[in-house]
Short mmCIF file of C-alpha atoms and ligand atoms in Angstrom, two decimals:
data_model
loop_
_atom_site.label_atom_id
_atom_site.label_comp_id
_atom_site.label_asym_id
_atom_site.label_seq_id
_atom_site.Cartn_x
_atom_site.Cartn_y
_atom_site.Cartn_z
CA MET A 1 0.00 0.00 0.00
CA ASP A 2 1.31 3.45 -0.91
CA PHE A 3 0.75 6.08 1.78
CA ALA A 4 2.45 8.89 -0.15
CA LEU A 5 0.33 11.92 -1.05
CA ASP A 6 -0.80 12.02 -4.69
CA GLU A 7 -0.39 15.11 -6.90
CA HIS A 8 -3.78 16.53 -5.94
CA HIS A 9 -3.02 16.30 -2.23
CA GLN A 10 0.50 17.66 -2.68
CA ALA A 11 -0.95 20.68 -4.53
CA TRP A 12 -3.44 21.20 -1.69
CA VAL A 13 -0.70 21.15 0.97
CA LYS A 14 1.29 23.63 -1.16
CA GLU A 15 -1.74 25.97 -1.35
CA VAL A 16 -2.20 25.79 2.44
CA ARG A 17 1.52 26.42 3.02
CA GLU A 18 1.49 29.45 0.71
CA PHE A 19 -1.53 30.87 2.55
CA LEU A 20 0.26 30.46 5.87
CA ARG A 21 3.44 32.01 4.52
CA ALA A 22 1.44 35.06 3.40
CA GLU A 23 -0.95 35.41 6.34
CA PHE A 24 0.61 33.81 9.44
CA ASP A 25 3.56 35.88 10.56
CA VAL A 26 5.76 35.86 13.68
CA GLU A 27 3.34 38.11 15.56
CA ALA A 28 0.47 35.69 14.84
CA GLU A 29 2.60 32.70 15.88
CA GLU A 30 3.49 34.35 19.20
CA GLU A 31 -0.15 35.21 19.89
CA SER A 32 -1.22 31.65 19.06
CA ARG A 33 1.36 30.21 21.45
CA ARG A 34 0.37 32.62 24.23
CA ARG A 35 -3.30 31.67 23.85
CA GLY A 36 -2.87 27.90 23.58
CA GLY A 37 -3.72 27.73 19.89
CA GLU A 38 -7.08 29.49 20.26
CA ALA A 39 -7.87 32.20 17.70
CA SER A 40 -8.97 34.52 20.49
CA GLY A 41 -6.55 37.46 20.21
CA PRO A 42 -6.81 40.45 17.84
CA VAL A 43 -4.20 39.21 15.32
CA LEU A 44 -5.71 35.74 15.06
CA ARG A 45 -9.28 37.04 14.84
CA LYS A 46 -8.20 38.70 11.57
CA PHE A 47 -6.44 35.51 10.48
CA ARG A 48 -9.63 33.52 11.19
CA ALA A 49 -11.68 35.99 9.13
CA LYS A 50 -9.33 35.37 6.19
CA MET A 51 -9.83 31.62 6.60
CA ALA A 52 -13.61 32.13 6.65
CA LYS A 53 -13.38 34.19 3.44
CA ARG A 54 -11.63 31.30 1.69
CA GLY A 55 -14.28 28.86 2.92
CA TRP A 56 -11.67 27.05 5.02
CA LEU A 57 -13.69 27.04 8.24
CA ALA A 58 -16.26 24.89 6.47
CA LEU A 59 -13.89 22.85 4.40
CA THR A 60 -15.69 19.51 4.65
CA TRP A 61 -19.22 20.81 4.71
CA PRO A 62 -21.25 19.79 1.68
CA VAL A 63 -21.54 22.48 -1.01
CA GLY A 64 -25.32 22.50 -0.38
CA TYR A 65 -24.63 23.93 3.08
CA GLY A 66 -22.25 26.55 1.71
CA GLY A 67 -19.13 24.50 2.43
CA SER A 68 -16.19 23.66 0.18
CA GLY A 69 -17.12 19.97 -0.12
CA ARG A 70 -13.56 18.83 0.53
CA THR A 71 -12.75 15.50 2.13
CA THR A 72 -11.93 14.98 5.82
CA PHE A 73 -8.52 13.80 4.65
CA GLU A 74 -7.93 17.17 2.97
CA GLN A 75 -9.07 18.87 6.17
CA PHE A 76 -6.59 16.76 8.12
CA LEU A 77 -3.81 17.83 5.74
CA LEU A 78 -4.72 21.48 6.32
CA MET A 79 -4.88 21.09 10.10
CA ASP A 80 -1.59 19.21 10.13
CA GLU A 81 0.11 21.94 8.12
CA PHE A 82 -1.42 24.58 10.41
CA ALA A 83 -0.16 22.68 13.46
CA TYR A 84 3.32 22.48 11.91
CA TRP A 85 3.54 26.28 11.87
CA GLY A 86 1.66 26.77 15.16
CA ALA A 87 -1.46 28.27 13.52
CA PRO A 88 -4.83 27.79 15.26
CA ALA A 89 -6.87 24.87 13.97
CA ILE A 90 -10.35 25.05 12.47
CA ASP A 91 -12.39 25.58 15.62
CA LEU A 92 -14.76 23.04 17.11
CA THR A 93 -17.85 25.03 16.14
CA ALA A 94 -17.10 24.36 12.47
CA SER A 95 -15.44 20.95 12.80
CA ALA A 96 -17.59 19.25 15.51
CA VAL A 97 -20.77 21.24 16.32
CA ALA A 98 -21.80 21.98 12.72
CA PRO A 99 -21.41 18.39 11.39
CA THR A 100 -23.45 17.17 14.38
CA ILE A 101 -26.23 19.68 13.56
CA MET A 102 -26.07 18.48 9.93
CA ARG A 103 -26.67 14.90 11.12
CA PHE A 104 -29.27 15.43 13.83
CA GLY A 105 -30.72 18.96 13.60
CA THR A 106 -34.14 19.69 12.12
CA ASP A 107 -34.30 21.46 8.75
CA ALA A 108 -35.18 24.72 10.51
CA GLN A 109 -32.18 24.34 12.82
CA LYS A 110 -29.82 23.64 9.91
CA LYS A 111 -31.07 26.83 8.23
CA ARG A 112 -30.75 28.81 11.45
CA TRP A 113 -27.30 27.71 12.64
CA LEU A 114 -25.20 26.55 9.70
CA PRO A 115 -25.03 29.80 7.67
CA ALA A 116 -24.33 31.74 10.89
CA ILE A 117 -21.47 29.36 11.79
CA LEU A 118 -20.18 29.59 8.23
CA SER A 119 -20.00 33.37 8.31
CA GLY A 120 -18.34 33.36 11.75
CA GLU A 121 -21.38 35.09 13.30
CA VAL A 122 -21.95 32.14 15.65
CA GLU A 123 -19.07 30.64 17.59
CA CYS A 124 -19.65 28.10 20.36
CA ALA A 125 -17.96 27.23 23.62
CA ILE A 126 -18.31 23.52 24.35
CA GLY A 127 -20.35 23.08 27.54
CA TYR A 128 -20.02 19.46 28.65
CA SER A 129 -17.89 19.16 31.83
CA GLU A 130 -19.12 20.10 35.30
CA PRO A 131 -17.49 20.14 38.75
CA ASP A 132 -18.80 16.59 39.37
CA ALA A 133 -19.07 15.34 35.80
CA GLY A 134 -15.95 15.00 33.68
CA SER A 135 -14.98 11.46 32.72
CA ASP A 136 -18.39 10.33 33.93
CA LEU A 137 -20.05 12.99 31.84
CA ALA A 138 -23.52 11.41 31.91
CA SER A 139 -23.73 12.28 35.64
CA LEU A 140 -24.10 15.94 34.74
CA ARG A 141 -26.67 18.00 36.61
CA THR A 142 -27.14 21.24 34.66
CA SER A 143 -30.82 21.13 33.74
CA ALA A 144 -33.28 22.57 31.26
CA ARG A 145 -36.91 22.63 32.29
CA ARG A 146 -39.72 23.40 29.87
CA ASP A 147 -41.80 26.45 30.76
CA GLY A 148 -44.37 27.13 28.03
CA ASP A 149 -42.49 28.27 24.92
CA VAL A 150 -39.05 28.36 26.52
CA TRP A 151 -36.44 26.18 28.20
CA VAL A 152 -35.14 27.40 31.54
CA VAL A 153 -31.50 26.45 32.14
CA ASN A 154 -29.83 26.20 35.56
CA GLY A 155 -26.44 24.85 36.56
CA GLU A 156 -22.68 25.22 36.28
CA LYS A 157 -20.19 24.15 33.64
CA LEU A 158 -16.44 23.94 34.14
CA TRP A 159 -13.50 24.22 31.72
CA ASN A 160 -15.51 25.98 29.01
CA THR A 161 -12.62 27.00 26.81
CA GLY A 162 -13.29 30.03 24.62
CA ALA A 163 -16.47 31.10 26.45
CA GLU A 164 -14.98 34.59 26.84
CA PHE A 165 -15.25 35.23 23.09
CA ALA A 166 -17.93 32.71 22.00
CA THR A 167 -21.42 33.85 21.07
CA HIS A 168 -23.17 30.64 22.23
CA GLU A 169 -22.78 27.62 24.47
CA TRP A 170 -23.25 24.21 22.83
CA LEU A 171 -24.65 22.96 26.10
CA VAL A 172 -25.55 19.47 27.25
CA VAL A 173 -28.30 19.52 29.87
CA ARG A 174 -30.54 17.12 31.73
CA THR A 175 -34.11 17.37 30.44
CA ASP A 176 -35.51 14.23 32.07
CA PRO A 177 -34.31 13.81 35.68
CA ASP A 178 -36.21 10.50 36.03
CA ALA A 179 -34.69 8.71 33.01
CA PRO A 180 -31.49 6.56 33.24
CA LYS A 181 -28.55 8.95 33.22
CA HIS A 182 -27.56 8.59 29.53
CA LYS A 183 -31.17 8.81 28.37
CA GLY A 184 -32.41 12.08 29.89
CA LEU A 185 -29.94 14.46 28.21
CA SER A 186 -30.42 17.05 25.46
CA VAL A 187 -28.30 19.66 23.71
CA VAL A 188 -29.31 23.33 23.68
CA MET A 189 -27.75 26.38 22.08
CA VAL A 190 -27.59 29.11 24.71
CA PRO A 191 -26.56 32.68 23.78
CA ILE A 192 -23.68 33.72 26.04
CA ASP A 193 -25.19 37.17 26.41
CA ALA A 194 -28.54 35.81 27.67
CA PRO A 195 -29.53 37.18 31.09
CA GLY A 196 -28.38 34.77 33.82
CA VAL A 197 -25.17 33.56 32.09
CA THR A 198 -21.92 34.42 33.90
CA VAL A 199 -18.44 33.63 32.55
CA GLN A 200 -15.63 33.35 35.10
CA PRO A 201 -11.97 32.89 34.00
CA ILE A 202 -9.78 29.95 35.09
CA VAL A 203 -6.10 30.16 34.16
CA THR A 204 -4.38 26.79 33.75
CA TRP A 205 -0.63 26.12 33.73
CA GLY A 206 1.18 27.48 30.72
CA GLY A 207 -1.06 30.55 31.08
CA ILE A 208 -3.89 29.13 28.99
CA ARG A 209 -7.33 30.45 29.88
CA THR A 210 -10.50 28.43 30.21
CA ASN A 211 -13.70 29.29 32.14
CA ALA A 212 -16.40 28.31 34.59
CA VAL A 213 -19.84 29.28 33.26
CA HIS A 214 -22.89 29.68 35.50
CA PHE A 215 -26.51 29.52 34.34
CA GLU A 216 -29.21 30.97 36.54
CA ASP A 217 -32.79 30.80 35.24
CA VAL A 218 -31.55 31.36 31.69
CA ARG A 219 -34.47 31.36 29.25
CA VAL A 220 -33.95 30.13 25.68
CA ASP A 221 -36.54 29.56 22.96
CA ALA A 222 -37.96 26.05 22.46
CA ASP A 223 -36.19 25.55 19.12
CA ALA A 224 -32.79 26.10 20.75
CA LEU A 225 -32.99 22.41 21.71
CA ILE A 226 -31.12 20.58 18.92
CA GLY A 227 -32.75 17.53 17.29
CA ALA A 228 -34.91 15.46 19.62
CA GLU A 229 -35.45 15.93 23.35
CA ASN A 230 -33.55 13.37 25.50
CA ASP A 231 -31.44 12.16 22.53
CA GLY A 232 -28.50 14.40 23.50
CA TRP A 233 -26.03 11.69 24.52
CA ARG A 234 -25.84 10.53 20.88
CA TYR A 235 -25.15 14.09 19.70
CA VAL A 236 -22.48 14.72 22.31
CA THR A 237 -20.63 11.47 21.61
CA THR A 238 -20.78 12.15 17.85
CA ALA A 239 -19.41 15.69 18.36
CA LEU A 240 -16.67 14.25 20.61
CA ASP A 241 -15.64 11.77 17.91
CA PHE A 242 -15.35 14.66 15.43
CA GLU A 243 -13.35 16.58 18.08
CA ARG A 244 -10.90 13.72 18.73
CA VAL A 245 -10.08 13.35 15.04
CA SER A 246 -8.77 16.91 15.16
CA ILE A 247 -6.84 16.67 18.47
CA GLY A 248 -4.37 14.10 17.16
CA VAL A 249 -2.65 16.14 14.46
CA THR A 250 1.09 15.57 14.26
CA GLY A 251 2.30 18.78 12.56
CA GLY A 252 3.63 20.35 15.76
CA LEU A 253 5.62 17.21 16.50
CA ARG A 254 7.09 17.07 13.00
CA ARG A 255 8.19 20.70 13.28
CA LEU A 256 9.85 20.04 16.63
CA TYR A 257 11.64 17.04 15.13
CA ASP A 258 12.82 19.07 12.10
CA GLU A 259 14.01 21.94 14.33
CA THR A 260 15.83 19.45 16.55
CA LEU A 261 17.71 17.99 13.58
CA ARG A 262 18.67 21.53 12.57
CA THR A 263 19.97 22.28 16.08
CA ILE A 264 21.86 19.14 17.05
CA THR A 265 25.59 19.23 16.41
CA SER A 266 26.77 15.99 17.98
CA TYR A 267 25.50 12.64 16.71
CA GLU A 268 26.63 10.00 19.16
CA VAL A 269 25.15 6.53 18.70
CA ASP A 270 22.48 6.86 21.40
CA VAL A 271 21.39 10.26 20.00
CA ARG A 272 21.00 8.76 16.52
CA HIS A 273 19.06 5.80 17.90
CA GLY A 274 16.83 8.09 19.96
CA LEU A 275 16.07 10.25 16.92
CA ALA A 276 15.33 7.20 14.77
CA GLU A 277 12.89 5.87 17.36
CA LEU A 278 11.11 9.23 17.66
CA SER A 279 10.75 9.48 13.89
CA VAL A 280 9.09 6.03 13.82
CA LYS A 281 6.62 7.13 16.50
CA ILE A 282 5.75 10.36 14.66
CA GLU A 283 5.17 8.42 11.45
CA ASN A 284 3.00 5.92 13.31
CA ALA A 285 0.86 8.77 14.73
CA ARG A 286 0.55 10.37 11.30
CA LEU A 287 -0.72 7.12 9.73
CA LEU A 288 -3.27 6.58 12.52
CA ASN A 289 -4.59 10.05 11.69
CA TYR A 290 -4.78 9.19 8.00
CA ARG A 291 -6.92 6.17 8.88
CA ALA A 292 -9.35 8.10 11.11
CA ALA A 293 -9.80 10.84 8.48
CA TRP A 294 -10.20 8.25 5.70
CA MET A 295 -12.91 6.47 7.72
CA VAL A 296 -14.98 9.67 7.98
CA ASP A 297 -14.70 10.04 4.18
CA GLN A 298 -16.04 6.47 3.80
CA GLY A 299 -19.14 7.42 5.83
CA LEU A 300 -17.83 5.52 8.88
CA MET A 301 -17.49 7.10 12.30
CA PRO A 302 -14.01 6.51 13.73
CA ASN A 303 -14.58 5.82 17.38
CA ALA A 304 -11.86 3.59 18.83
CA GLU A 305 -9.69 4.84 15.93
CA ALA A 306 -10.16 8.52 16.87
CA SER A 307 -9.32 7.61 20.47
CA MET A 308 -6.14 5.83 19.29
CA THR A 309 -4.91 8.91 17.42
CA LYS A 310 -5.58 11.06 20.47
CA VAL A 311 -3.75 8.78 22.91
CA VAL A 312 -0.75 8.18 20.68
CA THR A 313 -0.23 11.79 19.59
CA THR A 314 -0.80 13.54 22.91
CA GLU A 315 1.45 11.12 24.82
CA LEU A 316 4.10 11.38 22.15
CA GLN A 317 3.97 15.18 22.50
CA ALA A 318 5.08 14.90 26.14
CA SER A 319 7.79 12.27 25.56
CA LEU A 320 9.15 13.88 22.37
CA SER A 321 9.42 17.36 23.91
CA ALA A 322 11.07 15.94 27.05
CA ALA A 323 13.57 14.00 24.90
CA VAL A 324 14.36 17.07 22.78
CA LEU A 325 15.05 19.16 25.89
CA GLU A 326 17.77 16.63 26.82
CA LEU A 327 19.34 16.91 23.39
CA VAL A 328 19.42 20.55 22.32
CA ASP A 329 20.95 23.83 23.43
CA PRO A 330 18.44 25.30 25.94
CA THR A 331 18.66 28.72 24.27
CA SER A 332 17.74 27.35 20.81
CA PHE A 333 14.40 27.74 19.04
CA ALA A 334 13.95 23.94 19.21
CA ALA A 335 14.16 24.14 23.02
CA GLU A 336 11.64 27.00 23.12
CA LEU A 337 9.25 24.97 20.96
CA ALA A 338 9.81 21.85 23.09
CA ARG A 339 9.03 23.75 26.29
CA HIS A 340 5.81 25.08 24.75
CA LEU A 341 4.70 21.62 23.55
CA TYR A 342 5.65 20.06 26.88
CA ARG A 343 3.48 22.55 28.79
CA GLN A 344 0.59 22.01 26.37
CA ALA A 345 0.71 18.18 26.58
CA PRO A 346 -1.09 17.64 29.93
CA TYR A 347 -4.22 19.50 28.92
CA LEU A 348 -4.29 17.74 25.55
CA ARG A 349 -4.25 14.45 27.48
CA PHE A 350 -7.34 15.73 29.38
CA GLY A 351 -9.21 17.69 26.67
CA GLY A 352 -11.84 15.81 24.68
CA GLY A 353 -11.89 13.10 27.39
CA THR A 354 -8.84 11.85 29.27
CA ASN A 355 -6.50 9.27 27.80
CA GLU A 356 -7.53 6.72 30.45
CA ILE A 357 -11.10 7.05 29.17
CA GLN A 358 -9.84 6.77 25.57
CA ARG A 359 -8.15 3.50 26.53
CA ASP A 360 -11.52 2.31 27.87
CA ILE A 361 -13.14 3.22 24.54
CA ILE A 362 -10.42 1.39 22.58
CA ALA A 363 -10.78 -1.69 24.82
CA GLN A 364 -14.57 -1.84 24.76
CA ARG A 365 -15.64 -0.46 21.40
CA GLY A 366 -12.50 -1.26 19.41
CA LEU A 367 -11.48 -4.63 20.83
CA GLY A 368 -14.86 -5.76 22.20
CA LEU A 369 -13.40 -6.35 25.68
CA PRO A 370 -15.76 -6.31 28.68
CA ARG A 371 -16.05 -3.30 30.99
CA GLY A 372 -13.59 -3.27 33.92
CA ALA A 373 -14.66 -5.34 36.96
CA SER A 374 -14.59 -2.30 39.24
CA ARG A 375 -17.17 -0.32 37.21
C1 FAD B 401 -7.38 23.15 29.64
C2 FAD B 401 -8.67 22.37 29.60
C3 FAD B 401 -9.66 22.74 28.67
C4 FAD B 401 -10.88 22.05 28.65
N1 FAD B 401 -11.85 22.48 27.78
C5 FAD B 401 -13.09 21.94 27.88
C6 FAD B 401 -14.18 22.51 27.16
O1 FAD B 401 -14.03 23.43 26.37
N2 FAD B 401 -15.43 21.99 27.37
C7 FAD B 401 -15.66 20.96 28.23
O2 FAD B 401 -16.82 20.55 28.38
N3 FAD B 401 -14.65 20.39 28.94
C8 FAD B 401 -13.38 20.87 28.78
N4 FAD B 401 -12.34 20.34 29.52
C9 FAD B 401 -12.65 19.30 30.51
C10 FAD B 401 -12.09 17.95 30.17
O3 FAD B 401 -12.83 17.33 29.14
C11 FAD B 401 -12.18 17.18 31.51
O4 FAD B 401 -11.17 17.72 32.34
C12 FAD B 401 -11.97 15.72 31.33
O5 FAD B 401 -13.06 15.14 30.67
C13 FAD B 401 -11.76 15.01 32.71
O6 FAD B 401 -12.76 15.32 33.60
P1 FAD B 401 -12.38 15.81 35.09
O7 FAD B 401 -11.51 17.01 34.94
O8 FAD B 401 -13.67 15.95 35.82
O9 FAD B 401 -11.51 14.66 35.70
P2 FAD B 401 -12.02 13.31 36.37
O10 FAD B 401 -13.09 12.71 35.52
O11 FAD B 401 -12.35 13.59 37.79
O12 FAD B 401 -10.74 12.42 36.26
C14 FAD B 401 -9.62 12.58 37.14
C15 FAD B 401 -8.60 11.51 36.79
O13 FAD B 401 -9.17 10.20 37.04
C16 FAD B 401 -9.10 9.43 35.85
N5 FAD B 401 -10.30 8.60 35.70
C17 FAD B 401 -11.59 9.00 35.86
N6 FAD B 401 -12.44 7.98 35.61
C18 FAD B 401 -11.67 6.91 35.26
C19 FAD B 401 -11.96 5.56 34.88
N7 FAD B 401 -13.20 5.12 34.77
N8 FAD B 401 -10.91 4.75 34.59
C20 FAD B 401 -9.64 5.19 34.69
N9 FAD B 401 -9.31 6.45 35.05
C21 FAD B 401 -10.30 7.32 35.32
C22 FAD B 401 -9.02 10.43 34.68
O14 FAD B 401 -8.43 9.87 33.55
C23 FAD B 401 -8.18 11.54 35.31
O15 FAD B 401 -6.83 11.24 35.21
C24 FAD B 401 -11.09 20.96 29.53
C25 FAD B 401 -10.09 20.57 30.45
C26 FAD B 401 -8.89 21.27 30.48
C27 FAD B 401 -7.87 20.84 31.48
#
């Protein structure tokens, strides 16, 4: 089997690289690093607008929805190239929320949300985790109660990254408190500026900001509930699978490797062996990503496969950056990059579901193994 990129894909990577060369300068790279790869600062807001203008936020959306109709594999190639240069990825509103609305939303909801996401007018923070519901997400307690024509939302979400600049919360809530815990959940779109919503910053290590978001008697219209009432678990797990495909990109690791080779001056045997082993691991991670993206293009939903890419890439990020710091001059650019990737690695191992939970998914859904005896 030949895993090399064909001419069409090579031309696409070249186009993406030329765009980055023209639009993503040192100032943008520094802002991206400071903000943990989120397009939240003034320089990157402009960069994001240029991506939107090219249709690159909605790369894989069907043309009928105003997208570019490109494959998930092409989207992966773009995200990987972006990651190589430290540019912010296509955000989760376009890459996870929108495809989930396309699958499960009503026609009216598709008309309401998709064009607004496409134009950048709607941007979501992802409201899943709570103080007592992270890995065991289905234990969540934030609720939405029907009151005539509206839903009334109450509760607290934790780690809502990007809520400080988002327009809406893509919020999972309990709508049936009497149903089994996975069955009574729904997803609602809540405007961040609705009365009763409060956003409170939480700064994590490495200086990256996320938020706690409180909801007190927040009233949203009935149609803000996406798809069917109490079917929300399916929507959240689908959106999470889309999210995990995009967490595992390897571009940042390849750049670090290339910069390391440029920096190293002494090639003793153990250094050469170490570098060879790291290059095998990076290639392995890249091919796992190819498979997950290819599966989406075949109409399959990578589940265990998306979890595999996430585990392999995020753990490699920590071990690769630690290894590089042993090898290179601490004042070099490679060392600066390694320190940045090292600090970023722990939250990547948590974000989108922890790697322990991903291993559970691989064991149960990928390998068909039984659930652990203790659970
Ligand atoms: C920087 C950052 C940004 C985030 N952004 C968002 C966001 O935008 N939106 C959002 O909704 N969430 C977000 N999260 C939350 C993230 O998804 C959760 O932190 C994660 O799901 C883990 O939940 P928890 O923090 O409650 O940890 P817990 O679930 O309490 O887990 C604690 C530890 O126990 C382990 N553990 C738990 N259960 C098991 C088990 N069954 N088997 C083995 N080990 C287990 C976990 O792996 C972990 O190591 C973010 C988190 C961080 C750190």
